[in-house]
Amino acid sequence: MSNLHMMKNPWAVVKTTVQCQHCSNVYPARKINCFDIRLWPEGREVLDQGEFFHPVCPQCGAQAEISYPSRYIDRELGIAAVLTPGIENQDTDELLTRMNRNLEGLAPGGMEHRAVGNFYAMAEQLRIHRHNLNDKAVQLLKPLIIGNLQSQGFEVWNGFFMGLLHPEGAEQLESTMYVSTQQNEDTVYTEDVYQFDIYLTNGDIIPQGINDTAYQIVMNILKSKGLEEDDGEFHLYDLSWAIDVHNSLRQN
């Protein structure tokens, strides 16, 4: 855990305690209630690494996972995300209505506002906007990848965007799903690959990728449904939302 990061952002840090699930040791930890990048540029790195959400027990070395309300405000990248742990299991419409009511007259223009249910999703928003991608399109890629894994017998909890890979050659990459709309499928191997960490229900993480053609396809889905643009209000775009969109396409 970096003391340098903490010294530059003391106002956003609160102390807490964690009980180790392995050895029952109770030890101090620190929570970050706001990643305001204008005030704390190093906050991007901290959020991306996730070190403050996974404290390590000083007695046995076991890593814990903690979740708590937090915010991520990044005016440069144009994203503001509010973390409400487990929001997907609550009255989402009521919570979003309250958020948007509080938003009126307070938020700077040109920002996308997102509600997220865990730190993985909040860090994902950072990565998505760092690459200037449409976060709704990124969400729509997940059912394609997860469906492919489920057909192989994997039990999946969720998946989160990790970054873009720019292939140096035209070789097929391992653990990558390729979608093609052309007769010459070899051309897809030169496309950018959207990389995800897919979390299985047993806790394992499987890195998976999908090519840019798939991204362009889901962007066309957004356009066809009038969902490409953002209205500036808080929205929850997650895996469940993406599955619902894909299911609606089958019903039409």
Tab-separated table of N, CA, C and O in Angstrom, residues 16-127:
chain	number	residue	atom	x	y	z
A	16	THR	N	-10.612	2.083	8.784
A	16	THR	CA	-11.554	1.022	9.107
A	16	THR	C	-10.768	-0.185	9.607
A	16	THR	O	-9.536	-0.135	9.702
A	17	THR	N	-11.449	-1.247	9.941
A	17	THR	CA	-10.790	-2.489	10.338
A	17	THR	C	-11.353	-3.639	9.505
A	17	THR	O	-12.496	-3.590	9.053
A	18	VAL	N	-10.521	-4.640	9.316
A	18	VAL	CA	-10.904	-5.810	8.533
A	18	VAL	C	-10.568	-7.056	9.334
A	18	VAL	O	-9.502	-7.136	9.948
A	19	GLN	N	-11.488	-8.022	9.343
A	19	GLN	CA	-11.200	-9.302	9.980
A	19	GLN	C	-10.830	-10.314	8.907
A	19	GLN	O	-11.590	-10.551	7.963
A	20	CYS	N	-9.676	-10.884	9.039
A	20	CYS	CA	-9.178	-11.850	8.059
A	20	CYS	C	-10.053	-13.102	8.062
A	20	CYS	O	-10.316	-13.692	9.122
A	21	GLN	N	-10.507	-13.508	6.886
A	21	GLN	CA	-11.329	-14.711	6.768
A	21	GLN	C	-10.499	-15.986	6.884
A	21	GLN	O	-11.055	-17.079	7.048
A	22	HIS	N	-9.182	-15.824	6.839
A	22	HIS	CA	-8.303	-17.000	6.903
A	22	HIS	C	-7.845	-17.301	8.322
A	22	HIS	O	-7.921	-18.448	8.776
A	23	CYS	N	-7.376	-16.262	9.043
A	23	CYS	CA	-6.832	-16.496	10.381
A	23	CYS	C	-7.584	-15.750	11.480
A	23	CYS	O	-7.205	-15.817	12.651
A	24	SER	N	-8.627	-14.971	11.099
A	24	SER	CA	-9.483	-14.219	12.039
A	24	SER	C	-8.792	-13.019	12.667
A	24	SER	O	-9.343	-12.384	13.573
A	25	ASN	N	-7.595	-12.692	12.214
A	25	ASN	CA	-6.907	-11.507	12.723
A	25	ASN	C	-7.650	-10.240	12.310
A	25	ASN	O	-8.136	-10.124	11.176
A	26	VAL	N	-7.787	-9.303	13.249
A	26	VAL	CA	-8.409	-8.014	12.957
A	26	VAL	C	-7.306	-6.978	12.787
A	26	VAL	O	-6.468	-6.815	13.680
A	27	TYR	N	-7.299	-6.301	11.646
A	27	TYR	CA	-6.210	-5.367	11.368
A	27	TYR	C	-6.754	-4.087	10.733
A	27	TYR	O	-7.844	-4.079	10.151
A	28	PRO	N	-6.027	-2.975	10.868
A	28	PRO	CA	-6.499	-1.703	10.316
A	28	PRO	C	-6.358	-1.647	8.796
A	28	PRO	O	-5.448	-2.243	8.218
A	29	ALA	N	-7.268	-0.938	8.179
A	29	ALA	CA	-7.215	-0.700	6.737
A	29	ALA	C	-7.729	0.705	6.477
A	29	ALA	O	-8.256	1.370	7.373
A	30	ARG	N	-7.566	1.160	5.238
A	30	ARG	CA	-8.005	2.500	4.892
A	30	ARG	C	-8.932	2.443	3.680
A	30	ARG	O	-8.714	1.677	2.744
A	31	LYS	N	-9.974	3.252	3.731
A	31	LYS	CA	-10.939	3.317	2.643
A	31	LYS	C	-10.824	4.675	1.942
A	31	LYS	O	-10.517	5.684	2.581
A	32	ILE	N	-11.085	4.688	0.663
A	32	ILE	CA	-11.080	5.927	-0.109
A	32	ILE	C	-12.514	6.260	-0.495
A	32	ILE	O	-13.158	5.495	-1.218
A	33	ASN	N	-13.008	7.382	0.005
A	33	ASN	CA	-14.408	7.701	-0.279
A	33	ASN	C	-14.589	8.548	-1.531
A	33	ASN	O	-15.724	8.741	-1.974
A	34	CYS	N	-13.486	9.053	-2.118
A	34	CYS	CA	-13.622	9.834	-3.347
A	34	CYS	C	-12.313	9.865	-4.115
A	34	CYS	O	-11.271	10.194	-3.562
A	35	PHE	N	-12.395	9.502	-5.386
A	35	PHE	CA	-11.269	9.635	-6.311
A	35	PHE	C	-11.548	10.849	-7.194
A	35	PHE	O	-12.134	10.723	-8.266
A	36	ASP	N	-11.202	12.027	-6.724
A	36	ASP	CA	-11.366	13.238	-7.531
A	36	ASP	C	-10.030	13.509	-8.201
A	36	ASP	O	-9.089	13.990	-7.572
A	37	ILE	N	-9.946	13.205	-9.490
A	37	ILE	CA	-8.663	13.222	-10.180
A	37	ILE	C	-8.105	14.637	-10.328
A	37	ILE	O	-6.888	14.821	-10.391
A	38	ARG	N	-8.949	15.640	-10.350
A	38	ARG	CA	-8.454	17.016	-10.429
A	38	ARG	C	-7.660	17.365	-9.178
A	38	ARG	O	-6.643	18.069	-9.247
A	39	LEU	N	-8.088	16.864	-8.036
A	39	LEU	CA	-7.398	17.127	-6.779
A	39	LEU	C	-6.324	16.080	-6.479
A	39	LEU	O	-5.412	16.336	-5.694
A	40	TRP	N	-6.456	14.926	-7.112
A	40	TRP	CA	-5.582	13.794	-6.795
A	40	TRP	C	-5.270	13.014	-8.071
A	40	TRP	O	-5.841	11.950	-8.315
A	41	PRO	N	-4.357	13.507	-8.924
A	41	PRO	CA	-4.050	12.840	-10.195
A	41	PRO	C	-3.597	11.395	-10.026
A	41	PRO	O	-3.857	10.547	-10.889
A	42	GLU	N	-2.914	11.103	-8.915
A	42	GLU	CA	-2.445	9.736	-8.680
A	42	GLU	C	-3.589	8.767	-8.433
A	42	GLU	O	-3.405	7.552	-8.440
A	43	GLY	N	-4.786	9.317	-8.215
A	43	GLY	CA	-5.937	8.469	-7.933
A	43	GLY	C	-6.284	7.520	-9.065
A	43	GLY	O	-6.833	6.438	-8.826
A	44	ARG	N	-5.973	7.902	-10.303
A	44	ARG	CA	-6.239	6.987	-11.425
A	44	ARG	C	-5.458	5.690	-11.258
A	44	ARG	O	-5.991	4.596	-11.456
A	45	GLU	N	-4.176	5.822	-10.922
A	45	GLU	CA	-3.342	4.632	-10.757
A	45	GLU	C	-3.836	3.779	-9.604
A	45	GLU	O	-3.891	2.546	-9.691
A	46	VAL	N	-4.217	4.436	-8.518
A	46	VAL	CA	-4.700	3.715	-7.340
A	46	VAL	C	-5.979	2.958	-7.675
A	46	VAL	O	-6.150	1.785	-7.331
A	47	LEU	N	-6.899	3.637	-8.371
A	47	LEU	CA	-8.161	3.004	-8.746
A	47	LEU	C	-7.928	1.851	-9.714
A	47	LEU	O	-8.524	0.782	-9.587
A	48	ASP	N	-7.037	2.052	-10.672
A	48	ASP	CA	-6.768	1.026	-11.672
A	48	ASP	C	-6.173	-0.224	-11.035
A	48	ASP	O	-6.523	-1.355	-11.389
A	49	GLN	N	-5.279	-0.036	-10.082
A	49	GLN	CA	-4.619	-1.175	-9.444
A	49	GLN	C	-5.507	-1.873	-8.426
A	49	GLN	O	-5.357	-3.069	-8.182
A	50	GLY	N	-6.418	-1.121	-7.807
A	50	GLY	CA	-7.344	-1.727	-6.856
A	50	GLY	C	-6.732	-2.129	-5.537
A	50	GLY	O	-7.313	-2.905	-4.782
A	51	GLU	N	-5.566	-1.573	-5.209
A	51	GLU	CA	-4.860	-2.027	-4.012
A	51	GLU	C	-5.597	-1.689	-2.724
A	51	GLU	O	-5.481	-2.411	-1.726
A	52	PHE	N	-6.374	-0.614	-2.727
A	52	PHE	CA	-7.052	-0.206	-1.499
A	52	PHE	C	-8.382	-0.934	-1.298
A	52	PHE	O	-9.057	-0.721	-0.312
A	53	PHE	N	-8.743	-1.790	-2.240
A	53	PHE	CA	-9.964	-2.573	-2.104
A	53	PHE	C	-9.636	-4.011	-1.733
A	53	PHE	O	-10.524	-4.828	-1.531
A	54	HIS	N	-8.331	-4.309	-1.666
A	54	HIS	CA	-7.888	-5.661	-1.343
A	54	HIS	C	-6.784	-5.605	-0.286
A	54	HIS	O	-5.614	-5.884	-0.567
A	55	PRO	N	-7.135	-5.234	0.953
A	55	PRO	CA	-6.122	-5.186	2.014
A	55	PRO	C	-5.559	-6.578	2.299
A	55	PRO	O	-6.246	-7.591	2.132
A	56	VAL	N	-4.299	-6.591	2.716
A	56	VAL	CA	-3.604	-7.846	2.979
A	56	VAL	C	-3.389	-7.999	4.479
A	56	VAL	O	-2.905	-7.083	5.155
A	57	CYS	N	-3.740	-9.145	4.995
A	57	CYS	CA	-3.580	-9.418	6.423
A	57	CYS	C	-2.096	-9.448	6.780
A	57	CYS	O	-1.324	-10.209	6.183
A	58	PRO	N	-1.656	-8.623	7.749
A	58	PRO	CA	-0.236	-8.601	8.117
A	58	PRO	C	0.205	-9.858	8.866
A	58	PRO	O	1.398	-10.119	8.993
A	59	GLN	N	-0.752	-10.642	9.335
A	59	GLN	CA	-0.412	-11.829	10.118
A	59	GLN	C	-0.201	-13.061	9.236
A	59	GLN	O	0.766	-13.811	9.416
A	60	CYS	N	-1.087	-13.272	8.260
A	60	CYS	CA	-0.976	-14.482	7.451
A	60	CYS	C	-0.775	-14.196	5.966
A	60	CYS	O	-0.508	-15.109	5.185
A	61	GLY	N	-0.929	-12.937	5.559
A	61	GLY	CA	-0.713	-12.583	4.164
A	61	GLY	C	-1.894	-12.813	3.249
A	61	GLY	O	-1.795	-12.616	2.032
A	62	ALA	N	-3.040	-13.219	3.806
A	62	ALA	CA	-4.232	-13.450	2.986
A	62	ALA	C	-4.818	-12.112	2.532
A	62	ALA	O	-4.848	-11.136	3.281
A	63	GLN	N	-5.284	-12.095	1.311
A	63	GLN	CA	-5.865	-10.876	0.751
A	63	GLN	C	-7.375	-10.866	0.964
A	63	GLN	O	-8.052	-11.855	0.698
A	64	ALA	N	-7.893	-9.740	1.429
A	64	ALA	CA	-9.333	-9.593	1.633
A	64	ALA	C	-9.911	-8.741	0.508
A	64	ALA	O	-9.179	-8.144	-0.290
A	65	GLU	N	-11.219	-8.698	0.445
A	65	GLU	CA	-11.895	-7.812	-0.498
A	65	GLU	C	-12.963	-7.052	0.270
A	65	GLU	O	-13.824	-7.652	0.907
A	66	ILE	N	-12.882	-5.722	0.238
A	66	ILE	CA	-13.863	-4.908	0.935
A	66	ILE	C	-14.585	-4.017	-0.074
A	66	ILE	O	-14.044	-3.664	-1.115
A	67	SER	N	-15.815	-3.681	0.241
A	67	SER	CA	-16.612	-2.832	-0.639
A	67	SER	C	-17.344	-1.810	0.211
A	67	SER	O	-17.826	-2.133	1.307
A	68	TYR	N	-17.421	-0.595	-0.283
A	68	TYR	CA	-18.045	0.487	0.462
A	68	TYR	C	-18.393	1.602	-0.523
A	68	TYR	O	-17.850	1.663	-1.631
A	69	PRO	N	-19.295	2.504	-0.148
A	69	PRO	CA	-19.659	3.603	-1.056
A	69	PRO	C	-18.450	4.479	-1.366
A	69	PRO	O	-17.629	4.769	-0.492
A	70	SER	N	-18.327	4.872	-2.611
A	70	SER	CA	-17.220	5.710	-3.036
A	70	SER	C	-17.607	6.431	-4.320
A	70	SER	O	-18.639	6.118	-4.931
A	71	ARG	N	-16.780	7.394	-4.723
A	71	ARG	CA	-17.034	8.142	-5.954
A	71	ARG	C	-15.751	8.264	-6.766
A	71	ARG	O	-14.653	8.281	-6.208
A	72	TYR	N	-15.934	8.364	-8.071
A	72	TYR	CA	-14.825	8.598	-8.994
A	72	TYR	C	-15.215	9.756	-9.901
A	72	TYR	O	-16.199	9.674	-10.633
A	73	ILE	N	-14.457	10.853	-9.817
A	73	ILE	CA	-14.748	12.060	-10.600
A	73	ILE	C	-13.524	12.390	-11.433
A	73	ILE	O	-12.453	12.659	-10.900
A	74	ASP	N	-13.695	12.362	-12.745
A	74	ASP	CA	-12.568	12.589	-13.647
A	74	ASP	C	-13.030	13.536	-14.756
A	74	ASP	O	-13.544	13.111	-15.789
A	75	ARG	N	-12.844	14.834	-14.520
A	75	ARG	CA	-13.325	15.832	-15.483
A	75	ARG	C	-12.589	15.741	-16.819
A	75	ARG	O	-13.165	16.010	-17.861
A	76	GLU	N	-11.317	15.394	-16.773
A	76	GLU	CA	-10.537	15.297	-18.005
A	76	GLU	C	-11.073	14.199	-18.913
A	76	GLU	O	-11.169	14.373	-20.139
A	77	LEU	N	-11.400	13.054	-18.342
A	77	LEU	CA	-11.935	11.945	-19.126
A	77	LEU	C	-13.444	12.020	-19.299
A	77	LEU	O	-14.027	11.240	-20.064
A	78	GLY	N	-14.087	12.925	-18.569
A	78	GLY	CA	-15.522	13.132	-18.729
A	78	GLY	C	-16.393	12.068	-18.099
A	78	GLY	O	-17.443	11.715	-18.637
A	79	ILE	N	-15.987	11.560	-16.917
A	79	ILE	CA	-16.762	10.512	-16.263
A	79	ILE	C	-16.869	10.773	-14.769
A	79	ILE	O	-15.902	11.188	-14.125
A	80	ALA	N	-18.070	10.566	-14.231
A	80	ALA	CA	-18.294	10.604	-12.788
A	80	ALA	C	-19.094	9.361	-12.427
A	80	ALA	O	-20.194	9.149	-12.942
A	81	ALA	N	-18.531	8.519	-11.573
A	81	ALA	CA	-19.179	7.264	-11.199
A	81	ALA	C	-19.399	7.235	-9.692
A	81	ALA	O	-18.523	7.632	-8.922
A	82	VAL	N	-20.569	6.764	-9.301
A	82	VAL	CA	-20.906	6.625	-7.881
A	82	VAL	C	-21.058	5.137	-7.574
A	82	VAL	O	-21.847	4.437	-8.222
A	83	LEU	N	-20.286	4.665	-6.636
A	83	LEU	CA	-20.353	3.271	-6.230
A	83	LEU	C	-21.338	3.099	-5.085
A	83	LEU	O	-21.171	3.663	-4.009
A	84	THR	N	-22.356	2.312	-5.329
A	84	THR	CA	-23.299	1.878	-4.307
A	84	THR	C	-23.237	0.356	-4.277
A	84	THR	O	-23.776	-0.305	-5.174
A	85	PRO	N	-22.535	-0.212	-3.295
A	85	PRO	CA	-22.360	-1.674	-3.293
A	85	PRO	C	-23.687	-2.417	-3.395
A	85	PRO	O	-24.644	-2.130	-2.675
A	86	GLY	N	-23.745	-3.358	-4.343
A	86	GLY	CA	-24.943	-4.164	-4.509
A	86	GLY	C	-26.130	-3.424	-5.075
A	86	GLY	O	-27.274	-3.842	-4.876
A	87	ILE	N	-25.908	-2.318	-5.805
A	87	ILE	CA	-27.021	-1.522	-6.311
A	87	ILE	C	-27.936	-2.350	-7.201
A	87	ILE	O	-29.153	-2.112	-7.260
A	88	GLU	N	-27.372	-3.343	-7.890
A	88	GLU	CA	-28.181	-4.149	-8.799
A	88	GLU	C	-29.215	-5.001	-8.051
A	88	GLU	O	-30.179	-5.487	-8.650
A	89	ASN	N	-29.026	-5.165	-6.748
A	89	ASN	CA	-29.967	-5.948	-5.940
A	89	ASN	C	-30.915	-5.065	-5.142
A	89	ASN	O	-31.654	-5.568	-4.292
A	90	GLN	N	-30.879	-3.767	-5.395
A	90	GLN	CA	-31.737	-2.820	-4.689
A	90	GLN	C	-32.766	-2.230	-5.656
A	90	GLN	O	-32.856	-2.652	-6.809
A	91	ASP	N	-33.542	-1.276	-5.169
A	91	ASP	CA	-34.507	-0.582	-6.028
A	91	ASP	C	-33.726	0.409	-6.879
A	91	ASP	O	-33.573	1.576	-6.524
A	92	THR	N	-33.237	-0.077	-8.008
A	92	THR	CA	-32.332	0.709	-8.835
A	92	THR	C	-32.981	1.986	-9.338
A	92	THR	O	-32.359	3.058	-9.331
A	93	ASP	N	-34.221	1.900	-9.775
A	93	ASP	CA	-34.906	3.082	-10.322
A	93	ASP	C	-35.008	4.187	-9.280
A	93	ASP	O	-34.770	5.367	-9.580
A	94	GLU	N	-35.337	3.810	-8.054
A	94	GLU	CA	-35.463	4.818	-6.987
A	94	GLU	C	-34.109	5.454	-6.676
A	94	GLU	O	-34.009	6.677	-6.509
A	95	LEU	N	-33.058	4.637	-6.622
A	95	LEU	CA	-31.726	5.161	-6.334
A	95	LEU	C	-31.240	6.094	-7.439
A	95	LEU	O	-30.675	7.159	-7.164
A	96	LEU	N	-31.470	5.720	-8.692
A	96	LEU	CA	-31.046	6.568	-9.811
A	96	LEU	C	-31.836	7.865	-9.834
A	96	LEU	O	-31.282	8.927	-10.132
A	97	THR	N	-33.126	7.798	-9.521
A	97	THR	CA	-33.942	9.012	-9.467
A	97	THR	C	-33.402	9.971	-8.413
A	97	THR	O	-33.308	11.182	-8.637
A	98	ARG	N	-33.014	9.423	-7.268
A	98	ARG	CA	-32.457	10.249	-6.195
A	98	ARG	C	-31.121	10.859	-6.613
A	98	ARG	O	-30.848	12.036	-6.360
A	99	MET	N	-30.287	10.063	-7.271
A	99	MET	CA	-29.001	10.570	-7.741
A	99	MET	C	-29.189	11.710	-8.732
A	99	MET	O	-28.512	12.746	-8.654
A	100	ASN	N	-30.105	11.539	-9.660
A	100	ASN	CA	-30.322	12.563	-10.680
A	100	ASN	C	-30.963	13.813	-10.090
A	100	ASN	O	-30.704	14.926	-10.550
A	101	ARG	N	-31.760	13.638	-9.056
A	101	ARG	CA	-32.346	14.804	-8.378
A	101	ARG	C	-31.233	15.607	-7.691
A	101	ARG	O	-31.215	16.837	-7.741
A	102	ASN	N	-30.299	14.899	-7.064
A	102	ASN	CA	-29.169	15.573	-6.416
A	102	ASN	C	-28.207	16.171	-7.430
A	102	ASN	O	-27.452	17.094	-7.120
A	103	LEU	N	-28.221	15.635	-8.650
A	103	LEU	CA	-27.305	16.084	-9.697
A	103	LEU	C	-27.679	17.452	-10.249
A	103	LEU	O	-26.815	18.206	-10.709
A	104	GLU	N	-28.951	17.791	-10.211
A	104	GLU	CA	-29.439	19.009	-10.849
A	104	GLU	C	-28.722	20.253	-10.316
A	104	GLU	O	-28.721	20.532	-9.133
A	105	GLY	N	-28.096	20.969	-11.227
A	105	GLY	CA	-27.455	22.232	-10.887
A	105	GLY	C	-26.115	22.107	-10.202
A	105	GLY	O	-25.490	23.115	-9.874
A	106	LEU	N	-25.641	20.875	-9.983
A	106	LEU	CA	-24.403	20.695	-9.236
A	106	LEU	C	-23.250	20.195	-10.093
A	106	LEU	O	-22.099	20.510	-9.823
A	107	ALA	N	-23.546	19.406	-11.114
A	107	ALA	CA	-22.482	18.740	-11.866
A	107	ALA	C	-22.012	19.587	-13.037
A	107	ALA	O	-22.797	20.291	-13.665
A	108	PRO	N	-20.708	19.531	-13.349
A	108	PRO	CA	-20.199	20.236	-14.526
A	108	PRO	C	-20.713	19.590	-15.797
A	108	PRO	O	-20.992	18.391	-15.838
A	109	GLY	N	-20.871	20.358	-16.856
A	109	GLY	CA	-21.357	19.827	-18.114
A	109	GLY	C	-20.337	18.941	-18.794
A	109	GLY	O	-19.159	18.927	-18.440
A	110	GLY	N	-20.811	18.188	-19.786
A	110	GLY	CA	-19.916	17.338	-20.552
A	110	GLY	C	-19.450	16.094	-19.832
A	110	GLY	O	-18.456	15.473	-20.233
A	111	MET	N	-20.138	15.698	-18.763
A	111	MET	CA	-19.744	14.512	-18.001
A	111	MET	C	-20.764	13.405	-18.199
A	111	MET	O	-21.966	13.657	-18.246
A	112	GLU	N	-20.284	12.180	-18.314
A	112	GLU	CA	-21.153	11.030	-18.237
A	112	GLU	C	-21.244	10.617	-16.776
A	112	GLU	O	-20.239	10.653	-16.053
A	113	HIS	N	-22.438	10.235	-16.338
A	113	HIS	CA	-22.651	9.857	-14.946
A	113	HIS	C	-23.112	8.410	-14.887
A	113	HIS	O	-24.060	8.020	-15.566
A	114	ARG	N	-22.422	7.635	-14.078
A	114	ARG	CA	-22.704	6.217	-13.987
A	114	ARG	C	-22.846	5.775	-12.533
A	114	ARG	O	-22.123	6.245	-11.653
A	115	ALA	N	-23.768	4.855	-12.307
A	115	ALA	CA	-23.870	4.146	-11.043
A	115	ALA	C	-23.241	2.773	-11.241
A	115	ALA	O	-23.446	2.141	-12.275
A	116	VAL	N	-22.467	2.332	-10.266
A	116	VAL	CA	-21.824	1.022	-10.347
A	116	VAL	C	-22.022	0.301	-9.021
A	116	VAL	O	-22.245	0.928	-7.981
A	117	GLY	N	-21.928	-1.038	-9.078
A	117	GLY	CA	-22.207	-1.832	-7.887
A	117	GLY	C	-20.993	-2.396	-7.186
A	117	GLY	O	-21.120	-2.997	-6.117
A	118	ASN	N	-19.793	-2.210	-7.771
A	118	ASN	CA	-18.578	-2.728	-7.136
A	118	ASN	C	-17.366	-1.967	-7.664
A	118	ASN	O	-17.456	-1.227	-8.646
A	119	PHE	N	-16.228	-2.165	-7.008
A	119	PHE	CA	-15.015	-1.449	-7.386
A	119	PHE	C	-14.472	-1.901	-8.741
A	119	PHE	O	-13.822	-1.126	-9.434
A	120	TYR	N	-14.722	-3.148	-9.094
A	120	TYR	CA	-14.293	-3.605	-10.410
A	120	TYR	C	-14.938	-2.753	-11.502
A	120	TYR	O	-14.288	-2.364	-12.475
A	121	ALA	N	-16.236	-2.486	-11.323
A	121	ALA	CA	-16.967	-1.705	-12.320
A	121	ALA	C	-16.541	-0.246	-12.312
A	121	ALA	O	-16.542	0.415	-13.357
A	122	MET	N	-16.163	0.285	-11.143
A	122	MET	CA	-15.716	1.671	-11.085
A	122	MET	C	-14.362	1.829	-11.770
A	122	MET	O	-14.139	2.774	-12.538
A	123	ALA	N	-13.440	0.882	-11.527
A	123	ALA	CA	-12.152	0.918	-12.200
A	123	ALA	C	-12.325	0.694	-13.705
A	123	ALA	O	-11.579	1.254	-14.516
A	124	GLU	N	-13.303	-0.110	-14.071
A	124	GLU	CA	-13.590	-0.347	-15.487
A	124	GLU	C	-13.971	0.947	-16.194
A	124	GLU	O	-13.561	1.186	-17.332
A	125	GLN	N	-14.734	1.807	-15.519
A	125	GLN	CA	-15.116	3.082	-16.123
A	125	GLN	C	-13.877	3.927	-16.434
A	125	GLN	O	-13.815	4.599	-17.466
A	126	LEU	N	-12.896	3.889	-15.553
A	126	LEU	CA	-11.642	4.595	-15.809
A	126	LEU	C	-10.990	4.073	-17.082
A	126	LEU	O	-10.594	4.852	-17.955
A	127	ARG	N	-10.878	2.770	-17.212
A	127	ARG	CA	-10.191	2.189	-18.376
A	127	ARG	C	-10.956	2.460	-19.659
A	127	ARG	O	-10.360	2.746	-20.712
